Amino acid sequence: MTIIGLTGGIGSGKSTVSRRLEAHGVLVLDADRVAHELMERGRPVWRAVWEAFGWAVLDACGALDRARLGRTVFGDPVALGRLNALVHPAVRAALRERTAAAAAAGVPRVVWDVPLLIEGGLYREVDQVWVVYAAVEQQVERVMRRAHASAGEARRRVAAQWPLAAKVAYADRVLDNTGSEEDLARQVDALVAAWGAS
Ligand code: ATP
């Protein structure tokens, strides 16, 4: 089993790469999606977050309100650290378990799609690191378009993360998303085709 860690920055094109890999039948485990599942009402992570942050982060139905939770931790490194300490270990455990199950079923490779792969240290557990790269201005423009954010807001969100150039230093493969989405898809196709040849 080969584990590929796929990462990038906000708006760099990571989800676009994941979707293309899935279209090729590659197993992709999306850390954000796993986190959503683990935070569903009644699950241990939901309970731990509620106990840590109180009623204010629940909606009227008792589900975690991710927007409120985001506002609670935004700009507060201590609160963000507490939240991450509750969620990240559970996500990591789920990724490992699902990967072990896939390996036992004979799946040859899995892609872990993890926004904070490098910052959180999970890159040490993968066989290859793939970084999706775009220029800062392209990230800003794509975040504005996708999230209908203002330029200032998009810029703040990009600036809050590690610069992509720093992540590239950890990469075994860099997917260059400074061109069109078709260019990016062609790079994914070539990497998948190379597996077929090996
Ligand atoms: P996030 O981590 O914020 O979800 P991401 O890295 O997963 O970001 P995507 O969701 O793949 O990024 O892409 C962000 C937006 O930019 C999407 O609307 C996508 O369609 C668009 N996009 C991606 N690549 C390109 C490209 N090469 N040219 C133009 N738009 C692009």
PDB file of C-alpha atoms and ligand atoms in Angstrom:
ATOM      1  CA  MET A   1       0.000   0.000   0.000  1.00  0.00           C
ATOM      2  CA  THR A   2       1.329   3.395  -1.004  1.00  0.00           C
ATOM      3  CA  ILE A   3       0.003   6.412   0.880  1.00  0.00           C
ATOM      4  CA  ILE A   4       0.102   9.715  -0.962  1.00  0.00           C
ATOM      5  CA  GLY A   5      -0.410  12.875   1.068  1.00  0.00           C
ATOM      6  CA  LEU A   6      -2.069  15.561  -1.050  1.00  0.00           C
ATOM      7  CA  THR A   7      -1.953  19.110   0.187  1.00  0.00           C
ATOM      8  CA  GLY A   8      -1.845  22.724  -0.902  1.00  0.00           C
ATOM      9  CA  GLY A   9      -3.210  26.034   0.301  1.00  0.00           C
ATOM     10  CA  ILE A  10      -6.662  27.568   0.298  1.00  0.00           C
ATOM     11  CA  GLY A  11      -7.841  27.884  -3.299  1.00  0.00           C
ATOM     12  CA  SER A  12      -4.725  26.204  -4.733  1.00  0.00           C
ATOM     13  CA  GLY A  13      -6.672  23.386  -6.439  1.00  0.00           C
ATOM     14  CA  LYS A  14      -6.404  20.448  -4.044  1.00  0.00           C
ATOM     15  CA  SER A  15     -10.072  19.464  -4.296  1.00  0.00           C
ATOM     16  CA  THR A  16      -9.883  19.704  -8.089  1.00  0.00           C
ATOM     17  CA  VAL A  17      -6.983  17.214  -8.019  1.00  0.00           C
ATOM     18  CA  SER A  18      -8.861  14.923  -5.606  1.00  0.00           C
ATOM     19  CA  ARG A  19     -11.920  14.855  -7.842  1.00  0.00           C
ATOM     20  CA  ARG A  20      -9.774  14.005 -10.854  1.00  0.00           C
ATOM     21  CA  LEU A  21      -8.075  11.181  -8.944  1.00  0.00           C
ATOM     22  CA  GLU A  22     -11.466   9.834  -7.858  1.00  0.00           C
ATOM     23  CA  ALA A  23     -12.610   9.907 -11.471  1.00  0.00           C
ATOM     24  CA  HIS A  24      -9.703   7.556 -12.175  1.00  0.00           C
ATOM     25  CA  GLY A  25     -11.013   5.241  -9.438  1.00  0.00           C
ATOM     26  CA  VAL A  26      -8.317   6.192  -6.923  1.00  0.00           C
ATOM     27  CA  LEU A  27      -9.313   5.933  -3.259  1.00  0.00           C
ATOM     28  CA  VAL A  28      -9.179   9.414  -1.719  1.00  0.00           C
ATOM     29  CA  LEU A  29      -9.660   9.955   2.007  1.00  0.00           C
ATOM     30  CA  ASP A  30     -10.566  13.581   2.604  1.00  0.00           C
ATOM     31  CA  ALA A  31      -9.561  14.777   6.083  1.00  0.00           C
ATOM     32  CA  ASP A  32     -12.157  17.578   6.067  1.00  0.00           C
ATOM     33  CA  ARG A  33     -14.911  15.129   5.173  1.00  0.00           C
ATOM     34  CA  VAL A  34     -13.731  12.712   7.875  1.00  0.00           C
ATOM     35  CA  ALA A  35     -13.717  15.582  10.400  1.00  0.00           C
ATOM     36  CA  HIS A  36     -17.326  16.443   9.421  1.00  0.00           C
ATOM     37  CA  GLU A  37     -18.378  12.841   9.984  1.00  0.00           C
ATOM     38  CA  LEU A  38     -16.618  12.619  13.336  1.00  0.00           C
ATOM     39  CA  MET A  39     -18.293  15.835  14.487  1.00  0.00           C
ATOM     40  CA  GLU A  40     -21.828  14.618  13.784  1.00  0.00           C
ATOM     41  CA  ARG A  41     -24.206  14.994  16.677  1.00  0.00           C
ATOM     42  CA  GLY A  42     -23.810  12.338  19.362  1.00  0.00           C
ATOM     43  CA  ARG A  43     -20.325  11.231  18.353  1.00  0.00           C
ATOM     44  CA  PRO A  44     -17.428  11.473  20.857  1.00  0.00           C
ATOM     45  CA  VAL A  45     -15.733  14.380  19.056  1.00  0.00           C
ATOM     46  CA  TRP A  46     -19.024  16.316  18.950  1.00  0.00           C
ATOM     47  CA  ARG A  47     -19.392  15.807  22.699  1.00  0.00           C
ATOM     48  CA  ALA A  48     -15.795  16.846  23.422  1.00  0.00           C
ATOM     49  CA  VAL A  49     -16.145  20.039  21.343  1.00  0.00           C
ATOM     50  CA  TRP A  50     -19.444  20.911  23.006  1.00  0.00           C
ATOM     51  CA  GLU A  51     -17.946  20.358  26.456  1.00  0.00           C
ATOM     52  CA  ALA A  52     -14.941  22.524  25.570  1.00  0.00           C
ATOM     53  CA  PHE A  53     -16.765  25.419  23.875  1.00  0.00           C
ATOM     54  CA  GLY A  54     -20.274  25.334  25.316  1.00  0.00           C
ATOM     55  CA  TRP A  55     -23.792  25.771  23.958  1.00  0.00           C
ATOM     56  CA  ALA A  56     -22.813  28.727  21.813  1.00  0.00           C
ATOM     57  CA  VAL A  57     -21.278  26.423  19.188  1.00  0.00           C
ATOM     58  CA  LEU A  58     -24.435  24.290  18.776  1.00  0.00           C
ATOM     59  CA  ASP A  59     -27.370  25.108  16.525  1.00  0.00           C
ATOM     60  CA  ALA A  60     -31.023  24.783  17.541  1.00  0.00           C
ATOM     61  CA  CYS A  61     -30.976  21.039  16.710  1.00  0.00           C
ATOM     62  CA  GLY A  62     -27.901  20.358  18.816  1.00  0.00           C
ATOM     63  CA  ALA A  63     -25.568  19.914  15.848  1.00  0.00           C
ATOM     64  CA  LEU A  64     -22.233  21.720  15.818  1.00  0.00           C
ATOM     65  CA  ASP A  65     -22.599  25.004  13.987  1.00  0.00           C
ATOM     66  CA  ARG A  66     -19.333  25.111  12.041  1.00  0.00           C
ATOM     67  CA  ALA A  67     -19.658  28.809  11.205  1.00  0.00           C
ATOM     68  CA  ARG A  68     -20.044  29.724  14.878  1.00  0.00           C
ATOM     69  CA  LEU A  69     -17.240  27.371  15.834  1.00  0.00           C
ATOM     70  CA  GLY A  70     -15.057  28.995  13.167  1.00  0.00           C
ATOM     71  CA  ARG A  71     -15.825  32.460  14.546  1.00  0.00           C
ATOM     72  CA  THR A  72     -15.088  31.268  18.083  1.00  0.00           C
ATOM     73  CA  VAL A  73     -11.578  30.099  17.217  1.00  0.00           C
ATOM     74  CA  PHE A  74     -10.678  32.581  14.459  1.00  0.00           C
ATOM     75  CA  GLY A  75      -7.865  34.836  15.606  1.00  0.00           C
ATOM     76  CA  ASP A  76      -7.579  32.995  18.933  1.00  0.00           C
ATOM     77  CA  PRO A  77      -4.600  30.625  18.714  1.00  0.00           C
ATOM     78  CA  VAL A  78      -5.289  29.106  22.132  1.00  0.00           C
ATOM     79  CA  ALA A  79      -8.903  28.239  21.260  1.00  0.00           C
ATOM     80  CA  LEU A  80      -7.859  26.967  17.823  1.00  0.00           C
ATOM     81  CA  GLY A  81      -5.208  24.803  19.460  1.00  0.00           C
ATOM     82  CA  ARG A  82      -7.812  23.342  21.821  1.00  0.00           C
ATOM     83  CA  LEU A  83     -10.182  22.576  18.965  1.00  0.00           C
ATOM     84  CA  ASN A  84      -7.445  20.986  16.867  1.00  0.00           C
ATOM     85  CA  ALA A  85      -6.326  18.878  19.835  1.00  0.00           C
ATOM     86  CA  LEU A  86      -9.861  17.456  20.052  1.00  0.00           C
ATOM     87  CA  VAL A  87     -10.409  16.879  16.342  1.00  0.00           C
ATOM     88  CA  HIS A  88      -7.047  16.124  14.706  1.00  0.00           C
ATOM     89  CA  PRO A  89      -6.077  12.953  16.644  1.00  0.00           C
ATOM     90  CA  ALA A  90      -9.481  11.423  15.860  1.00  0.00           C
ATOM     91  CA  VAL A  91      -9.136  12.316  12.174  1.00  0.00           C
ATOM     92  CA  ARG A  92      -5.639  10.827  12.058  1.00  0.00           C
ATOM     93  CA  ALA A  93      -6.870   7.623  13.720  1.00  0.00           C
ATOM     94  CA  ALA A  94      -9.744   7.349  11.219  1.00  0.00           C
ATOM     95  CA  LEU A  95      -7.374   7.857   8.264  1.00  0.00           C
ATOM     96  CA  ARG A  96      -5.075   5.132   9.573  1.00  0.00           C
ATOM     97  CA  GLU A  97      -7.966   2.719  10.219  1.00  0.00           C
ATOM     98  CA  ARG A  98      -9.554   3.264   6.805  1.00  0.00           C
ATOM     99  CA  THR A  99      -6.177   2.901   5.124  1.00  0.00           C
ATOM    100  CA  ALA A 100      -5.497  -0.366   6.951  1.00  0.00           C
ATOM    101  CA  ALA A 101      -8.917  -1.671   5.884  1.00  0.00           C
ATOM    102  CA  ALA A 102      -8.228  -0.706   2.261  1.00  0.00           C
ATOM    103  CA  ALA A 103      -4.789  -2.354   2.378  1.00  0.00           C
ATOM    104  CA  ALA A 104      -6.357  -5.539   3.762  1.00  0.00           C
ATOM    105  CA  ALA A 105      -8.801  -5.468   0.843  1.00  0.00           C
ATOM    106  CA  GLY A 106      -5.879  -5.278  -1.610  1.00  0.00           C
ATOM    107  CA  VAL A 107      -6.188  -1.597  -2.595  1.00  0.00           C
ATOM    108  CA  PRO A 108      -2.725  -0.627  -3.911  1.00  0.00           C
ATOM    109  CA  ARG A 109      -2.717   3.069  -3.019  1.00  0.00           C
ATOM    110  CA  VAL A 110      -4.654   5.686  -1.149  1.00  0.00           C
ATOM    111  CA  VAL A 111      -4.537   9.463  -1.272  1.00  0.00           C
ATOM    112  CA  TRP A 112      -4.896  11.391   1.971  1.00  0.00           C
ATOM    113  CA  ASP A 113      -6.267  14.831   1.131  1.00  0.00           C
ATOM    114  CA  VAL A 114      -5.172  16.894   4.126  1.00  0.00           C
ATOM    115  CA  PRO A 115      -5.030  20.704   4.125  1.00  0.00           C
ATOM    116  CA  LEU A 116      -2.604  20.847   7.077  1.00  0.00           C
ATOM    117  CA  LEU A 117      -0.574  17.757   6.101  1.00  0.00           C
ATOM    118  CA  ILE A 118       2.749  19.490   6.679  1.00  0.00           C
ATOM    119  CA  GLU A 119       1.869  21.868   9.525  1.00  0.00           C
ATOM    120  CA  GLY A 120       0.297  19.016  11.510  1.00  0.00           C
ATOM    121  CA  GLY A 121       3.202  16.609  10.918  1.00  0.00           C
ATOM    122  CA  LEU A 122       1.124  13.958   9.147  1.00  0.00           C
ATOM    123  CA  TYR A 123       3.446  14.187   6.135  1.00  0.00           C
ATOM    124  CA  ARG A 124       5.798  11.930   8.117  1.00  0.00           C
ATOM    125  CA  GLU A 125       3.307   9.051   7.811  1.00  0.00           C
ATOM    126  CA  VAL A 126       2.902   9.126   4.047  1.00  0.00           C
ATOM    127  CA  ASP A 127       5.096   7.642   1.337  1.00  0.00           C
ATOM    128  CA  GLN A 128       4.865  10.633  -0.991  1.00  0.00           C
ATOM    129  CA  VAL A 129       3.873  14.254  -0.531  1.00  0.00           C
ATOM    130  CA  TRP A 130       2.089  15.976  -3.437  1.00  0.00           C
ATOM    131  CA  VAL A 131       1.644  19.745  -3.238  1.00  0.00           C
ATOM    132  CA  VAL A 132      -0.750  21.635  -5.490  1.00  0.00           C
ATOM    133  CA  TYR A 133       0.847  24.965  -6.240  1.00  0.00           C
ATOM    134  CA  ALA A 134      -0.664  28.227  -7.417  1.00  0.00           C
ATOM    135  CA  ALA A 135       0.585  31.810  -7.152  1.00  0.00           C
ATOM    136  CA  VAL A 136      -0.724  33.882  -4.218  1.00  0.00           C
ATOM    137  CA  GLU A 137      -2.724  36.182  -6.518  1.00  0.00           C
ATOM    138  CA  GLN A 138      -4.362  33.146  -8.135  1.00  0.00           C
ATOM    139  CA  GLN A 139      -5.285  31.728  -4.713  1.00  0.00           C
ATOM    140  CA  VAL A 140      -6.831  35.078  -3.762  1.00  0.00           C
ATOM    141  CA  GLU A 141      -8.768  35.335  -7.016  1.00  0.00           C
ATOM    142  CA  ARG A 142     -10.057  31.733  -6.779  1.00  0.00           C
ATOM    143  CA  VAL A 143     -11.113  32.125  -3.148  1.00  0.00           C
ATOM    144  CA  MET A 144     -12.950  35.351  -4.040  1.00  0.00           C
ATOM    145  CA  ARG A 145     -14.756  33.641  -6.897  1.00  0.00           C
ATOM    146  CA  ARG A 146     -15.612  30.445  -5.021  1.00  0.00           C
ATOM    147  CA  ALA A 147     -16.501  31.874  -1.600  1.00  0.00           C
ATOM    148  CA  HIS A 148     -17.803  35.235  -2.870  1.00  0.00           C
ATOM    149  CA  ALA A 149     -15.281  36.790  -0.513  1.00  0.00           C
ATOM    150  CA  SER A 150     -13.933  40.325  -0.818  1.00  0.00           C
ATOM    151  CA  ALA A 151     -10.323  40.757  -1.931  1.00  0.00           C
ATOM    152  CA  GLY A 152      -9.353  41.769   1.613  1.00  0.00           C
ATOM    153  CA  GLU A 153     -11.026  38.739   3.189  1.00  0.00           C
ATOM    154  CA  ALA A 154      -9.520  36.345   0.608  1.00  0.00           C
ATOM    155  CA  ARG A 155      -6.086  37.881   1.122  1.00  0.00           C
ATOM    156  CA  ARG A 156      -6.365  37.493   4.907  1.00  0.00           C
ATOM    157  CA  ARG A 157      -7.347  33.840   4.560  1.00  0.00           C
ATOM    158  CA  VAL A 158      -4.433  33.107   2.234  1.00  0.00           C
ATOM    159  CA  ALA A 159      -2.003  35.045   4.447  1.00  0.00           C
ATOM    160  CA  ALA A 160      -3.128  33.104   7.554  1.00  0.00           C
ATOM    161  CA  GLN A 161      -1.610  29.931   6.075  1.00  0.00           C
ATOM    162  CA  TRP A 162       1.908  28.791   5.400  1.00  0.00           C
ATOM    163  CA  PRO A 163       3.108  30.139   2.045  1.00  0.00           C
ATOM    164  CA  LEU A 164       2.836  27.463  -0.640  1.00  0.00           C
ATOM    165  CA  ALA A 165       6.511  27.936  -1.477  1.00  0.00           C
ATOM    166  CA  ALA A 166       7.338  26.601   2.011  1.00  0.00           C
ATOM    167  CA  LYS A 167       5.160  23.521   1.453  1.00  0.00           C
ATOM    168  CA  VAL A 168       6.804  22.856  -1.905  1.00  0.00           C
ATOM    169  CA  ALA A 169      10.048  22.259   0.006  1.00  0.00           C
ATOM    170  CA  TYR A 170       8.441  19.073   1.439  1.00  0.00           C
ATOM    171  CA  ALA A 171       7.021  17.849  -1.849  1.00  0.00           C
ATOM    172  CA  ASP A 172       7.954  14.727  -3.781  1.00  0.00           C
ATOM    173  CA  ARG A 173       5.684  15.988  -6.589  1.00  0.00           C
ATOM    174  CA  VAL A 174       4.462  19.485  -7.291  1.00  0.00           C
ATOM    175  CA  LEU A 175       1.267  19.832  -9.294  1.00  0.00           C
ATOM    176  CA  ASP A 176       1.527  23.182 -11.003  1.00  0.00           C
ATOM    177  CA  ASN A 177      -1.863  24.882 -10.984  1.00  0.00           C
ATOM    178  CA  THR A 178      -0.728  28.226 -12.349  1.00  0.00           C
ATOM    179  CA  GLY A 179      -2.332  27.331 -15.690  1.00  0.00           C
ATOM    180  CA  SER A 180      -5.825  26.160 -16.590  1.00  0.00           C
ATOM    181  CA  GLU A 181      -7.864  23.434 -14.867  1.00  0.00           C
ATOM    182  CA  GLU A 182      -7.270  21.346 -18.002  1.00  0.00           C
ATOM    183  CA  ASP A 183      -3.500  21.690 -17.536  1.00  0.00           C
ATOM    184  CA  LEU A 184      -3.898  20.487 -13.957  1.00  0.00           C
ATOM    185  CA  ALA A 185      -6.049  17.541 -15.022  1.00  0.00           C
ATOM    186  CA  ARG A 186      -3.415  16.532 -17.577  1.00  0.00           C
ATOM    187  CA  GLN A 187      -0.753  16.421 -14.837  1.00  0.00           C
ATOM    188  CA  VAL A 188      -2.973  14.182 -12.696  1.00  0.00           C
ATOM    189  CA  ASP A 189      -3.678  11.936 -15.677  1.00  0.00           C
ATOM    190  CA  ALA A 190       0.059  11.591 -16.360  1.00  0.00           C
ATOM    191  CA  LEU A 191       0.804  10.612 -12.752  1.00  0.00           C
ATOM    192  CA  VAL A 192      -1.977   8.021 -12.778  1.00  0.00           C
ATOM    193  CA  ALA A 193      -0.788   6.693 -16.148  1.00  0.00           C
ATOM    194  CA  ALA A 194       2.727   6.301 -14.731  1.00  0.00           C
ATOM    195  CA  TRP A 195       1.334   3.998 -12.000  1.00  0.00           C
ATOM    196  CA  GLY A 196      -0.132   1.807 -14.692  1.00  0.00           C
ATOM    197  CA  ALA A 197       3.300   1.504 -16.265  1.00  0.00           C
ATOM    198  CA  SER A 198       5.058   0.583 -13.017  1.00  0.00           C
TER     199      SER A 198
HETATM  200  P1  ATP B   1      -9.709  24.771  -0.376  1.00  0.00           P
HETATM  201  O1  ATP B   1      -8.674  24.066   0.442  1.00  0.00           O
HETATM  202  O2  ATP B   1      -9.889  26.180  -0.032  1.00  0.00           O
HETATM  203  O3  ATP B   1     -10.999  24.019  -0.529  1.00  0.00           O
HETATM  204  P2  ATP B   1      -8.614  23.791  -2.822  1.00  0.00           P
HETATM  205  O4  ATP B   1      -7.127  23.812  -2.851  1.00  0.00           O
HETATM  206  O5  ATP B   1      -9.297  22.504  -2.580  1.00  0.00           O
HETATM  207  O6  ATP B   1      -9.099  24.891  -1.847  1.00  0.00           O
HETATM  208  P3  ATP B   1     -10.205  23.961  -5.214  1.00  0.00           P
HETATM  209  O7  ATP B   1     -11.518  23.906  -4.493  1.00  0.00           O
HETATM  210  O8  ATP B   1      -9.773  22.783  -6.006  1.00  0.00           O
HETATM  211  O9  ATP B   1      -9.047  24.399  -4.223  1.00  0.00           O
HETATM  212  O10 ATP B   1     -10.158  25.226  -6.181  1.00  0.00           O
HETATM  213  C1  ATP B   1     -10.599  26.509  -5.705  1.00  0.00           C
HETATM  214  C2  ATP B   1     -11.438  27.197  -6.785  1.00  0.00           C
HETATM  215  O11 ATP B   1     -10.591  27.549  -7.881  1.00  0.00           O
HETATM  216  C3  ATP B   1     -12.521  26.299  -7.359  1.00  0.00           C
HETATM  217  O12 ATP B   1     -13.656  27.085  -7.625  1.00  0.00           O
HETATM  218  C4  ATP B   1     -11.904  25.770  -8.649  1.00  0.00           C
HETATM  219  O13 ATP B   1     -12.875  25.457  -9.631  1.00  0.00           O
HETATM  220  C5  ATP B   1     -11.024  26.935  -9.075  1.00  0.00           C
HETATM  221  N1  ATP B   1      -9.819  26.517  -9.806  1.00  0.00           N
HETATM  222  C6  ATP B   1      -9.005  25.491  -9.496  1.00  0.00           C
HETATM  223  N2  ATP B   1      -7.997  25.410 -10.394  1.00  0.00           N
HETATM  224  C7  ATP B   1      -8.183  26.415 -11.285  1.00  0.00           C
HETATM  225  C8  ATP B   1      -7.470  26.871 -12.437  1.00  0.00           C
HETATM  226  N3  ATP B   1      -6.367  26.279 -12.843  1.00  0.00           N
HETATM  227  N4  ATP B   1      -7.957  27.936 -13.080  1.00  0.00           N
HETATM  228  C9  ATP B   1      -9.067  28.558 -12.648  1.00  0.00           C
HETATM  229  N5  ATP B   1      -9.810  28.188 -11.579  1.00  0.00           N
HETATM  230  C10 ATP B   1      -9.364  27.136 -10.887  1.00  0.00           C
END
